[in-house]
Amino acid sequence: MTVQTVGVIGAGQMGNGIAHVFAAAGYDVVLNDISAEALAAAMAKIETNTARQVSKGQLDAEARDAALARIRTTTDLGELGGGDLIIEAATEREEVKHRIFAALQPSLGPGTILTSNTSSISITRLAARTDRPDRFMGFHFMNPVPLMKLVELIRGIATSEETYRELKTIVGRLGKTAASAEDYPAFIVNRVLIPMINEAVYVLYEGVGSVASIDASMKLGANHPMGPLELGDFIGLDTCLSIMNVLRDGLADTKYRPCPLLVKYVEAGWLGRKSGRGFYDYRSGNPEPTR
Ligand SMILES: NC(=O)c1ccc[n+]([C@@H]2O[C@H](COP(=O)([O-])OP(=O)(O)OC[C@H]3O[C@@H](n4cnc5c(N)ncnc54)[C@H](O)[C@@H]3O)[C@@H](O)[C@H]2O)c1
């Protein structure tokens, strides 16, 4: 089958980037969110990011206009079901994802491929509740999607070879590189990355270092482009916490327990960049460490 129409569910940080790269690669995109404000913000972000690509000579102005014209937004999930490929990129909560796939079911075309951009949740478990576990895969883009080259492809236990091959071809058409991961909690990238961020929060919690000293240490001492706390804020602290919970529950090992300070920040609604405050306060436009 040839994929041409792509439905993207969730227009947050990841959904807007996914819609952007698919439209730029010539796919027709229908972008959905429960929030009309999130859809408007996503379109504004895609307009800004594609304009930046034009000013840097990475995209010509006509191609940008054509890409923007290929994206349609809707709050009605039913409008996505007839597409060739669905990419679910809503909030990292398993019950939210199950509810979305259940609500999509009545409008799905027979050949539609279902995917989730989940950072950590079992693909096999999400697939098993749908009518097509063979046509269901983990399709894990990295943040920010237009810049990051990797896409993790995660096969559930029932995913067919044909579905895997189809998605691998699409990754190539997007100009990205696929890495295959088995369906175990948090796959590869986040299995390694998120416990490191959680450990940095423990270092802060135990008073071993301040926000500034922890981030400077990892940038200058380990040559990381971003410090772990800055990166946690960038990913979203709620997403980091959800992934730690999935690791702890899925691997039944207390070494994955989330740091109580990470839990506290999420309880406060201090989710990082997207909410204006996390380990840094972004509200003045000049990020200030909060500890
Ligand atoms: N943030 C990252 O760095 C990153 C990287 C890779 C993958 N992911 C994964 O991508 C997914 C989205 O993460 P994000 O960072 O974009 O989150 P986000 O909080 O920025 O956006 C989530 C969006 O989902 C929407 N949403 C919630 N319930 C919905 C529903 N029922 N139907 C439609 N939309 C709904 C929300 O309104 C919000 O706009 C998660 O599964 C996350 O684990 C995140």
mmCIF file of C-alpha atoms and ligand atoms in Angstrom:
data_model
loop_
_atom_site.group_PDB
_atom_site.id
_atom_site.type_symbol
_atom_site.label_atom_id
_atom_site.label_comp_id
_atom_site.label_asym_id
_atom_site.label_seq_id
_atom_site.Cartn_x
_atom_site.Cartn_y
_atom_site.Cartn_z
ATOM 1 C CA MET A 1 0.000 0.000 0.000
ATOM 2 C CA THR A 2 1.094 3.600 -0.468
ATOM 3 C CA VAL A 3 0.618 5.940 2.429
ATOM 4 C CA GLN A 4 -0.544 9.427 1.413
ATOM 5 C CA THR A 5 -2.880 10.681 4.165
ATOM 6 C CA VAL A 6 -1.599 10.813 7.719
ATOM 7 C CA GLY A 7 -3.672 11.540 10.823
ATOM 8 C CA VAL A 8 -1.737 12.953 13.793
ATOM 9 C CA ILE A 9 -3.461 12.855 17.181
ATOM 10 C CA GLY A 10 -2.222 15.327 19.788
ATOM 11 C CA ALA A 11 -0.919 18.719 18.660
ATOM 12 C CA GLY A 12 1.564 19.324 21.490
ATOM 13 C CA GLN A 13 5.338 19.563 21.168
ATOM 14 C CA MET A 14 5.609 16.275 19.296
ATOM 15 C CA GLY A 15 2.402 16.407 17.241
ATOM 16 C CA ASN A 16 3.232 19.767 15.668
ATOM 17 C CA GLY A 17 6.716 18.572 14.719
ATOM 18 C CA ILE A 18 5.377 15.320 13.263
ATOM 19 C CA ALA A 19 2.741 17.196 11.214
ATOM 20 C CA HIS A 20 5.469 19.577 10.006
ATOM 21 C CA VAL A 21 7.881 16.895 8.744
ATOM 22 C CA PHE A 22 5.162 14.796 7.082
ATOM 23 C CA ALA A 23 3.686 17.822 5.267
ATOM 24 C CA ALA A 24 7.159 18.944 4.167
ATOM 25 C CA ALA A 25 7.761 15.441 2.759
ATOM 26 C CA GLY A 26 4.575 15.663 0.642
ATOM 27 C CA TYR A 27 2.031 13.809 2.803
ATOM 28 C CA ASP A 28 -1.457 15.183 3.452
ATOM 29 C CA VAL A 29 -1.857 15.660 7.186
ATOM 30 C CA VAL A 30 -4.930 15.914 9.398
ATOM 31 C CA LEU A 31 -3.901 17.146 12.850
ATOM 32 C CA ASN A 32 -6.248 16.501 15.765
ATOM 33 C CA ASP A 33 -6.358 17.620 19.395
ATOM 34 C CA ILE A 34 -9.086 17.835 22.024
ATOM 35 C CA SER A 35 -8.069 21.460 22.463
ATOM 36 C CA ALA A 36 -8.742 24.040 19.713
ATOM 37 C CA GLU A 37 -6.142 26.287 21.386
ATOM 38 C CA ALA A 38 -3.521 23.528 21.099
ATOM 39 C CA LEU A 39 -4.322 23.212 17.378
ATOM 40 C CA ALA A 40 -3.979 26.972 16.851
ATOM 41 C CA ALA A 41 -0.706 27.032 18.796
ATOM 42 C CA ALA A 42 0.597 24.057 16.785
ATOM 43 C CA MET A 43 -0.159 25.755 13.455
ATOM 44 C CA ALA A 44 1.520 28.962 14.662
ATOM 45 C CA LYS A 45 4.572 26.924 15.671
ATOM 46 C CA ILE A 46 4.711 25.122 12.319
ATOM 47 C CA GLU A 47 4.449 28.479 10.520
ATOM 48 C CA THR A 48 7.337 29.887 12.565
ATOM 49 C CA ASN A 49 9.515 26.800 12.209
ATOM 50 C CA THR A 50 8.981 26.476 8.446
ATOM 51 C CA ALA A 51 9.656 30.232 8.020
ATOM 52 C CA ARG A 52 12.945 29.707 9.848
ATOM 53 C CA GLN A 53 13.797 26.854 7.454
ATOM 54 C CA VAL A 54 13.102 29.199 4.506
ATOM 55 C CA SER A 55 15.323 31.935 5.970
ATOM 56 C CA LYS A 56 18.122 29.394 6.443
ATOM 57 C CA GLY A 57 17.788 28.187 2.846
ATOM 58 C CA GLN A 58 16.648 24.697 3.930
ATOM 59 C CA LEU A 59 13.211 24.995 2.309
ATOM 60 C CA ASP A 60 12.050 27.200 -0.549
ATOM 61 C CA ALA A 61 9.135 29.564 -0.020
ATOM 62 C CA GLU A 62 6.849 27.763 -2.473
ATOM 63 C CA ALA A 63 7.511 24.383 -0.857
ATOM 64 C CA ARG A 64 6.714 25.943 2.514
ATOM 65 C CA ASP A 65 3.363 27.277 1.266
ATOM 66 C CA ALA A 66 2.563 23.876 -0.244
ATOM 67 C CA ALA A 67 3.480 22.110 3.024
ATOM 68 C CA LEU A 68 1.310 24.430 5.111
ATOM 69 C CA ALA A 69 -1.586 23.924 2.670
ATOM 70 C CA ARG A 70 -1.305 20.148 3.169
ATOM 71 C CA ILE A 71 -2.096 20.394 6.914
ATOM 72 C CA ARG A 72 -5.710 20.472 8.080
ATOM 73 C CA THR A 73 -6.709 20.688 11.744
ATOM 74 C CA THR A 74 -9.766 19.262 13.491
ATOM 75 C CA THR A 75 -11.044 18.560 16.989
ATOM 76 C CA ASP A 76 -13.157 15.713 15.545
ATOM 77 C CA LEU A 77 -11.226 12.454 15.832
ATOM 78 C CA GLY A 78 -13.667 10.752 13.445
ATOM 79 C CA GLU A 79 -12.212 12.761 10.545
ATOM 80 C CA LEU A 80 -8.897 10.894 10.825
ATOM 81 C CA GLY A 81 -10.043 7.286 10.542
ATOM 82 C CA GLY A 82 -10.129 7.160 6.738
ATOM 83 C CA GLY A 83 -6.396 8.014 6.500
ATOM 84 C CA ASP A 84 -3.668 5.536 5.510
ATOM 85 C CA LEU A 85 -1.603 6.035 8.663
ATOM 86 C CA ILE A 86 -2.457 7.292 12.142
ATOM 87 C CA ILE A 87 0.227 8.590 14.509
ATOM 88 C CA GLU A 88 -1.001 8.994 18.073
ATOM 89 C CA ALA A 89 1.082 11.643 19.884
ATOM 90 C CA ALA A 90 -1.217 12.582 22.775
ATOM 91 C CA THR A 91 -0.325 12.868 26.458
ATOM 92 C CA GLU A 92 1.863 10.041 27.835
ATOM 93 C CA ARG A 93 -0.910 8.316 29.822
ATOM 94 C CA GLU A 94 -1.887 4.805 28.897
ATOM 95 C CA GLU A 95 -5.613 5.233 29.549
ATOM 96 C CA VAL A 96 -5.648 8.331 27.295
ATOM 97 C CA LYS A 97 -4.078 6.320 24.474
ATOM 98 C CA HIS A 98 -6.452 3.356 24.912
ATOM 99 C CA ARG A 99 -9.400 5.756 24.837
ATOM 100 C CA ILE A 100 -8.171 7.388 21.631
ATOM 101 C CA PHE A 101 -7.716 4.073 19.785
ATOM 102 C CA ALA A 102 -11.134 2.875 20.969
ATOM 103 C CA ALA A 103 -12.786 6.108 19.787
ATOM 104 C CA LEU A 104 -11.063 5.846 16.391
ATOM 105 C CA GLN A 105 -12.179 2.262 15.795
ATOM 106 C CA PRO A 106 -15.610 2.884 14.169
ATOM 107 C CA SER A 107 -14.186 5.242 11.516
ATOM 108 C CA LEU A 108 -11.026 3.271 10.637
ATOM 109 C CA GLY A 109 -10.436 2.121 7.067
ATOM 110 C CA PRO A 110 -9.607 -1.591 6.705
ATOM 111 C CA GLY A 111 -5.955 -0.976 5.766
ATOM 112 C CA THR A 112 -5.163 1.939 8.060
ATOM 113 C CA ILE A 113 -1.896 1.489 9.956
ATOM 114 C CA LEU A 114 -2.039 2.552 13.607
ATOM 115 C CA THR A 115 1.047 3.840 15.415
ATOM 116 C CA SER A 116 1.884 5.462 18.712
ATOM 117 C CA ASN A 117 4.670 7.945 19.380
ATOM 118 C CA THR A 118 4.711 6.801 23.023
ATOM 119 C CA SER A 119 8.042 7.182 24.794
ATOM 120 C CA SER A 120 7.622 4.137 26.976
ATOM 121 C CA ILE A 121 4.242 2.368 26.981
ATOM 122 C CA SER A 122 3.928 -1.250 25.770
ATOM 123 C CA ILE A 123 3.113 -1.332 22.061
ATOM 124 C CA THR A 124 1.822 -4.893 22.442
ATOM 125 C CA ARG A 125 -0.666 -3.794 25.111
ATOM 126 C CA LEU A 126 -1.889 -0.784 23.097
ATOM 127 C CA ALA A 127 -2.183 -2.941 19.945
ATOM 128 C CA ALA A 128 -4.020 -5.785 21.676
ATOM 129 C CA ARG A 129 -7.054 -3.596 22.386
ATOM 130 C CA THR A 130 -7.447 -2.690 18.680
ATOM 131 C CA ASP A 131 -8.801 -4.831 15.839
ATOM 132 C CA ARG A 132 -5.411 -4.841 14.045
ATOM 133 C CA PRO A 133 -2.424 -5.725 16.222
ATOM 134 C CA ASP A 134 -0.593 -6.816 13.039
ATOM 135 C CA ARG A 135 -0.921 -3.290 11.628
ATOM 136 C CA PHE A 136 0.115 -1.494 14.827
ATOM 137 C CA MET A 137 3.610 -0.218 15.653
ATOM 138 C CA GLY A 138 5.583 2.076 17.903
ATOM 139 C CA PHE A 139 6.718 5.067 15.832
ATOM 140 C CA HIS A 140 8.910 7.075 18.176
ATOM 141 C CA PHE A 141 10.081 10.456 16.928
ATOM 142 C CA MET A 142 12.602 12.548 18.863
ATOM 143 C CA ASN A 143 12.163 16.121 20.064
ATOM 144 C CA PRO A 144 12.426 18.546 18.243
ATOM 145 C CA VAL A 145 11.098 16.439 15.376
ATOM 146 C CA PRO A 146 12.210 18.657 12.461
ATOM 147 C CA LEU A 147 15.831 18.573 13.693
ATOM 148 C CA MET A 148 16.326 15.108 15.161
ATOM 149 C CA LYS A 149 17.371 12.409 12.726
ATOM 150 C CA LEU A 150 16.351 9.273 14.623
ATOM 151 C CA VAL A 151 13.022 7.456 14.627
ATOM 152 C CA GLU A 152 12.727 4.347 16.803
ATOM 153 C CA LEU A 153 10.561 1.636 15.246
ATOM 154 C CA ILE A 154 9.080 -0.693 17.847
ATOM 155 C CA ARG A 155 7.363 -3.898 16.832
ATOM 156 C CA GLY A 156 4.708 -5.262 19.142
ATOM 157 C CA ILE A 157 4.569 -9.043 19.438
ATOM 158 C CA ALA A 158 1.975 -9.236 16.632
ATOM 159 C CA THR A 159 3.285 -6.501 14.280
ATOM 160 C CA SER A 160 3.636 -7.819 10.729
ATOM 161 C CA GLU A 161 6.807 -7.605 8.687
ATOM 162 C CA GLU A 162 4.827 -5.697 6.023
ATOM 163 C CA THR A 163 3.862 -2.972 8.532
ATOM 164 C CA TYR A 164 7.461 -2.694 9.715
ATOM 165 C CA ARG A 165 8.745 -2.390 6.131
ATOM 166 C CA GLU A 166 6.114 0.233 5.263
ATOM 167 C CA LEU A 167 7.121 2.418 8.215
ATOM 168 C CA LYS A 168 10.819 1.980 7.512
ATOM 169 C CA THR A 169 10.227 3.249 3.962
ATOM 170 C CA ILE A 170 8.365 6.272 5.336
ATOM 171 C CA VAL A 171 11.242 7.093 7.717
ATOM 172 C CA GLY A 172 13.532 7.166 4.653
ATOM 173 C CA ARG A 173 11.128 9.468 2.788
ATOM 174 C CA LEU A 174 11.245 11.856 5.749
ATOM 175 C CA GLY A 175 15.057 11.947 5.452
ATOM 176 C CA LYS A 176 15.465 10.311 8.853
ATOM 177 C CA THR A 177 17.173 7.170 10.140
ATOM 178 C CA ALA A 178 15.289 4.262 11.693
ATOM 179 C CA ALA A 179 16.541 2.233 14.664
ATOM 180 C CA SER A 180 14.662 -0.916 15.645
ATOM 181 C CA ALA A 181 13.920 -1.543 19.293
ATOM 182 C CA GLU A 182 12.170 -4.433 20.966
ATOM 183 C CA ASP A 183 8.955 -3.746 22.856
ATOM 184 C CA TYR A 184 10.282 -3.445 26.425
ATOM 185 C CA PRO A 185 9.604 -0.463 28.696
ATOM 186 C CA ALA A 186 10.908 2.834 27.249
ATOM 187 C CA PHE A 187 12.629 0.989 24.357
ATOM 188 C CA ILE A 188 16.254 2.181 23.804
ATOM 189 C CA VAL A 189 16.615 5.968 23.909
ATOM 190 C CA ASN A 190 14.460 6.622 26.968
ATOM 191 C CA ARG A 191 15.612 3.500 28.834
ATOM 192 C CA VAL A 192 19.031 5.140 28.943
ATOM 193 C CA LEU A 193 18.140 8.844 28.910
ATOM 194 C CA ILE A 194 15.302 9.223 31.413
ATOM 195 C CA PRO A 195 16.979 7.370 34.329
ATOM 196 C CA MET A 196 19.944 9.716 33.769
ATOM 197 C CA ILE A 197 17.653 12.755 34.054
ATOM 198 C CA ASN A 198 15.982 11.210 37.139
ATOM 199 C CA GLU A 199 19.440 10.666 38.680
ATOM 200 C CA ALA A 200 20.272 14.337 38.055
ATOM 201 C CA VAL A 201 17.078 15.244 39.955
ATOM 202 C CA TYR A 202 18.266 12.997 42.845
ATOM 203 C CA VAL A 203 21.617 14.819 42.805
ATOM 204 C CA LEU A 204 19.684 18.082 43.155
ATOM 205 C CA TYR A 205 17.308 16.612 45.800
ATOM 206 C CA GLU A 206 20.212 15.357 47.933
ATOM 207 C CA GLY A 207 21.954 18.743 47.721
ATOM 208 C CA VAL A 208 24.999 17.408 45.915
ATOM 209 C CA GLY A 209 24.761 20.247 43.398
ATOM 210 C CA SER A 210 22.590 23.159 42.291
ATOM 211 C CA VAL A 211 20.623 23.232 39.019
ATOM 212 C CA ALA A 212 23.357 25.352 37.432
ATOM 213 C CA SER A 213 26.237 23.189 38.680
ATOM 214 C CA ILE A 214 24.575 19.909 37.636
ATOM 215 C CA ASP A 215 23.873 21.157 34.114
ATOM 216 C CA ALA A 216 27.311 22.778 33.742
ATOM 217 C CA SER A 217 28.967 19.568 34.961
ATOM 218 C CA MET A 218 27.285 17.387 32.366
ATOM 219 C CA LYS A 219 27.717 19.900 29.531
ATOM 220 C CA LEU A 220 31.379 20.659 30.178
ATOM 221 C CA GLY A 221 32.383 17.416 31.884
ATOM 222 C CA ALA A 222 30.585 14.887 29.685
ATOM 223 C CA ASN A 223 30.222 17.009 26.540
ATOM 224 C CA HIS A 224 26.418 16.763 26.524
ATOM 225 C CA PRO A 225 24.844 19.524 24.395
ATOM 226 C CA MET A 226 22.202 20.178 27.095
ATOM 227 C CA GLY A 227 22.367 19.635 30.845
ATOM 228 C CA PRO A 228 20.073 16.876 32.176
ATOM 229 C CA LEU A 229 17.764 19.277 34.042
ATOM 230 C CA GLU A 230 17.510 21.601 31.058
ATOM 231 C CA LEU A 231 16.739 18.540 28.940
ATOM 232 C CA GLY A 232 14.103 17.320 31.427
ATOM 233 C CA ASP A 233 12.413 20.730 31.174
ATOM 234 C CA PHE A 234 12.594 20.494 27.392
ATOM 235 C CA ILE A 235 11.026 17.017 27.274
ATOM 236 C CA GLY A 236 8.371 17.892 29.887
ATOM 237 C CA LEU A 237 8.682 16.782 33.519
ATOM 238 C CA ASP A 238 5.263 15.066 33.386
ATOM 239 C CA THR A 239 6.485 12.972 30.460
ATOM 240 C CA CYS A 240 9.753 12.158 32.316
ATOM 241 C CA LEU A 241 7.757 11.074 35.396
ATOM 242 C CA SER A 242 5.383 8.928 33.332
ATOM 243 C CA ILE A 243 8.350 7.176 31.715
ATOM 244 C CA MET A 244 9.992 6.480 35.114
ATOM 245 C CA ASN A 245 6.697 4.990 36.336
ATOM 246 C CA VAL A 246 6.505 2.766 33.251
ATOM 247 C CA LEU A 247 10.118 1.619 33.798
ATOM 248 C CA ARG A 248 9.534 0.894 37.501
ATOM 249 C CA ASP A 249 6.253 -0.948 36.923
ATOM 250 C CA GLY A 250 7.307 -2.728 33.738
ATOM 251 C CA LEU A 251 10.718 -3.900 34.930
ATOM 252 C CA ALA A 252 9.703 -4.337 38.586
ATOM 253 C CA ASP A 253 13.006 -2.906 39.758
ATOM 254 C CA THR A 254 13.265 -0.199 42.431
ATOM 255 C CA LYS A 255 16.324 1.267 40.725
ATOM 256 C CA TYR A 256 13.793 3.032 38.470
ATOM 257 C CA ARG A 257 11.923 4.789 41.300
ATOM 258 C CA PRO A 258 11.111 8.403 40.366
ATOM 259 C CA CYS A 259 12.835 11.034 42.497
ATOM 260 C CA PRO A 260 10.347 12.594 44.979
ATOM 261 C CA LEU A 261 11.478 16.035 43.810
ATOM 262 C CA LEU A 262 10.478 15.188 40.226
ATOM 263 C CA VAL A 263 7.073 14.089 41.547
ATOM 264 C CA LYS A 264 6.776 17.372 43.499
ATOM 265 C CA TYR A 265 7.505 19.534 40.429
ATOM 266 C CA VAL A 266 4.847 17.674 38.446
ATOM 267 C CA GLU A 267 2.351 18.003 41.328
ATOM 268 C CA ALA A 268 3.012 21.762 41.281
ATOM 269 C CA GLY A 269 2.302 21.903 37.538
ATOM 270 C CA TRP A 270 5.935 22.965 36.988
ATOM 271 C CA LEU A 271 6.315 20.840 33.890
ATOM 272 C CA GLY A 272 9.254 22.604 32.243
ATOM 273 C CA ARG A 273 9.332 24.849 29.199
ATOM 274 C CA LYS A 274 5.796 24.059 28.102
ATOM 275 C CA SER A 275 4.288 25.393 31.356
ATOM 276 C CA GLY A 276 6.775 28.279 31.806
ATOM 277 C CA ARG A 277 8.545 26.787 34.822
ATOM 278 C CA GLY A 278 10.429 23.621 35.719
ATOM 279 C CA PHE A 279 13.996 23.331 36.958
ATOM 280 C CA TYR A 280 14.349 26.724 35.283
ATOM 281 C CA ASP A 281 11.867 29.597 35.298
ATOM 282 C CA TYR A 282 11.270 30.671 31.686
ATOM 283 C CA ARG A 283 8.655 33.323 32.315
ATOM 284 C CA SER A 284 10.971 36.340 32.012
ATOM 285 C CA GLY A 285 12.377 35.034 28.717
ATOM 286 C CA ASN A 286 15.773 34.521 30.393
ATOM 287 C CA PRO A 287 15.816 31.032 32.020
ATOM 288 C CA GLU A 288 16.651 31.269 35.740
ATOM 289 C CA PRO A 289 17.469 28.156 37.828
ATOM 290 C CA THR A 290 14.750 27.484 40.433
ATOM 291 C CA ARG A 291 17.193 25.887 42.937
HETATM 292 N N1 LIG B 1 8.351 15.550 24.770
HETATM 293 C C1 LIG B 1 9.249 14.750 24.233
HETATM 294 O O1 LIG B 1 10.453 15.041 24.246
HETATM 295 C C2 LIG B 1 8.796 13.468 23.557
HETATM 296 C C3 LIG B 1 9.698 12.800 22.710
HETATM 297 C C4 LIG B 1 9.263 11.647 22.044
HETATM 298 C C5 LIG B 1 7.979 11.158 22.271
HETATM 299 N N2 LIG B 1 7.133 11.829 23.114
HETATM 300 C C6 LIG B 1 5.783 11.287 23.310
HETATM 301 O O2 LIG B 1 4.902 12.005 22.473
HETATM 302 C C7 LIG B 1 3.608 12.064 23.099
HETATM 303 C C8 LIG B 1 3.193 13.519 23.229
HETATM 304 O O3 LIG B 1 4.148 14.201 24.018
HETATM 305 P P1 LIG B 1 4.282 15.802 23.958
HETATM 306 O O4 LIG B 1 5.585 16.132 24.568
HETATM 307 O O5 LIG B 1 3.934 16.303 22.596
HETATM 308 O O6 LIG B 1 3.104 16.201 24.989
HETATM 309 P P2 LIG B 1 2.336 17.603 25.116
HETATM 310 O O7 LIG B 1 1.883 17.677 26.526
HETATM 311 O O8 LIG B 1 3.161 18.729 24.547
HETATM 312 O O9 LIG B 1 1.080 17.422 24.127
HETATM 313 C C9 LIG B 1 0.096 16.465 24.292
HETATM 314 C C10 LIG B 1 -1.136 16.922 23.515
HETATM 315 O O10 LIG B 1 -2.084 15.849 23.520
HETATM 316 C C11 LIG B 1 -3.349 16.441 23.582
HETATM 317 N N3 LIG B 1 -4.328 15.435 23.998
HETATM 318 C C12 LIG B 1 -4.554 14.912 25.239
HETATM 319 N N4 LIG B 1 -5.561 14.026 25.200
HETATM 320 C C13 LIG B 1 -5.985 13.973 23.904
HETATM 321 C C14 LIG B 1 -7.004 13.251 23.239
HETATM 322 N N5 LIG B 1 -7.803 12.408 23.892
HETATM 323 N N6 LIG B 1 -7.172 13.439 21.915
HETATM 324 C C15 LIG B 1 -6.380 14.316 21.229
HETATM 325 N N7 LIG B 1 -5.398 15.035 21.824
HETATM 326 C C16 LIG B 1 -5.201 14.869 23.144
HETATM 327 C C17 LIG B 1 -3.194 17.588 24.575
HETATM 328 O O11 LIG B 1 -4.245 18.530 24.446
HETATM 329 C C18 LIG B 1 -1.828 18.138 24.137
HETATM 330 O O12 LIG B 1 -1.972 19.166 23.161
HETATM 331 C C19 LIG B 1 3.732 11.318 24.422
HETATM 332 O O13 LIG B 1 3.348 9.986 24.234
HETATM 333 C C20 LIG B 1 5.222 11.417 24.705
HETATM 334 O O14 LIG B 1 5.696 10.389 25.538
HETATM 335 C C21 LIG B 1 7.508 12.978 23.754
#
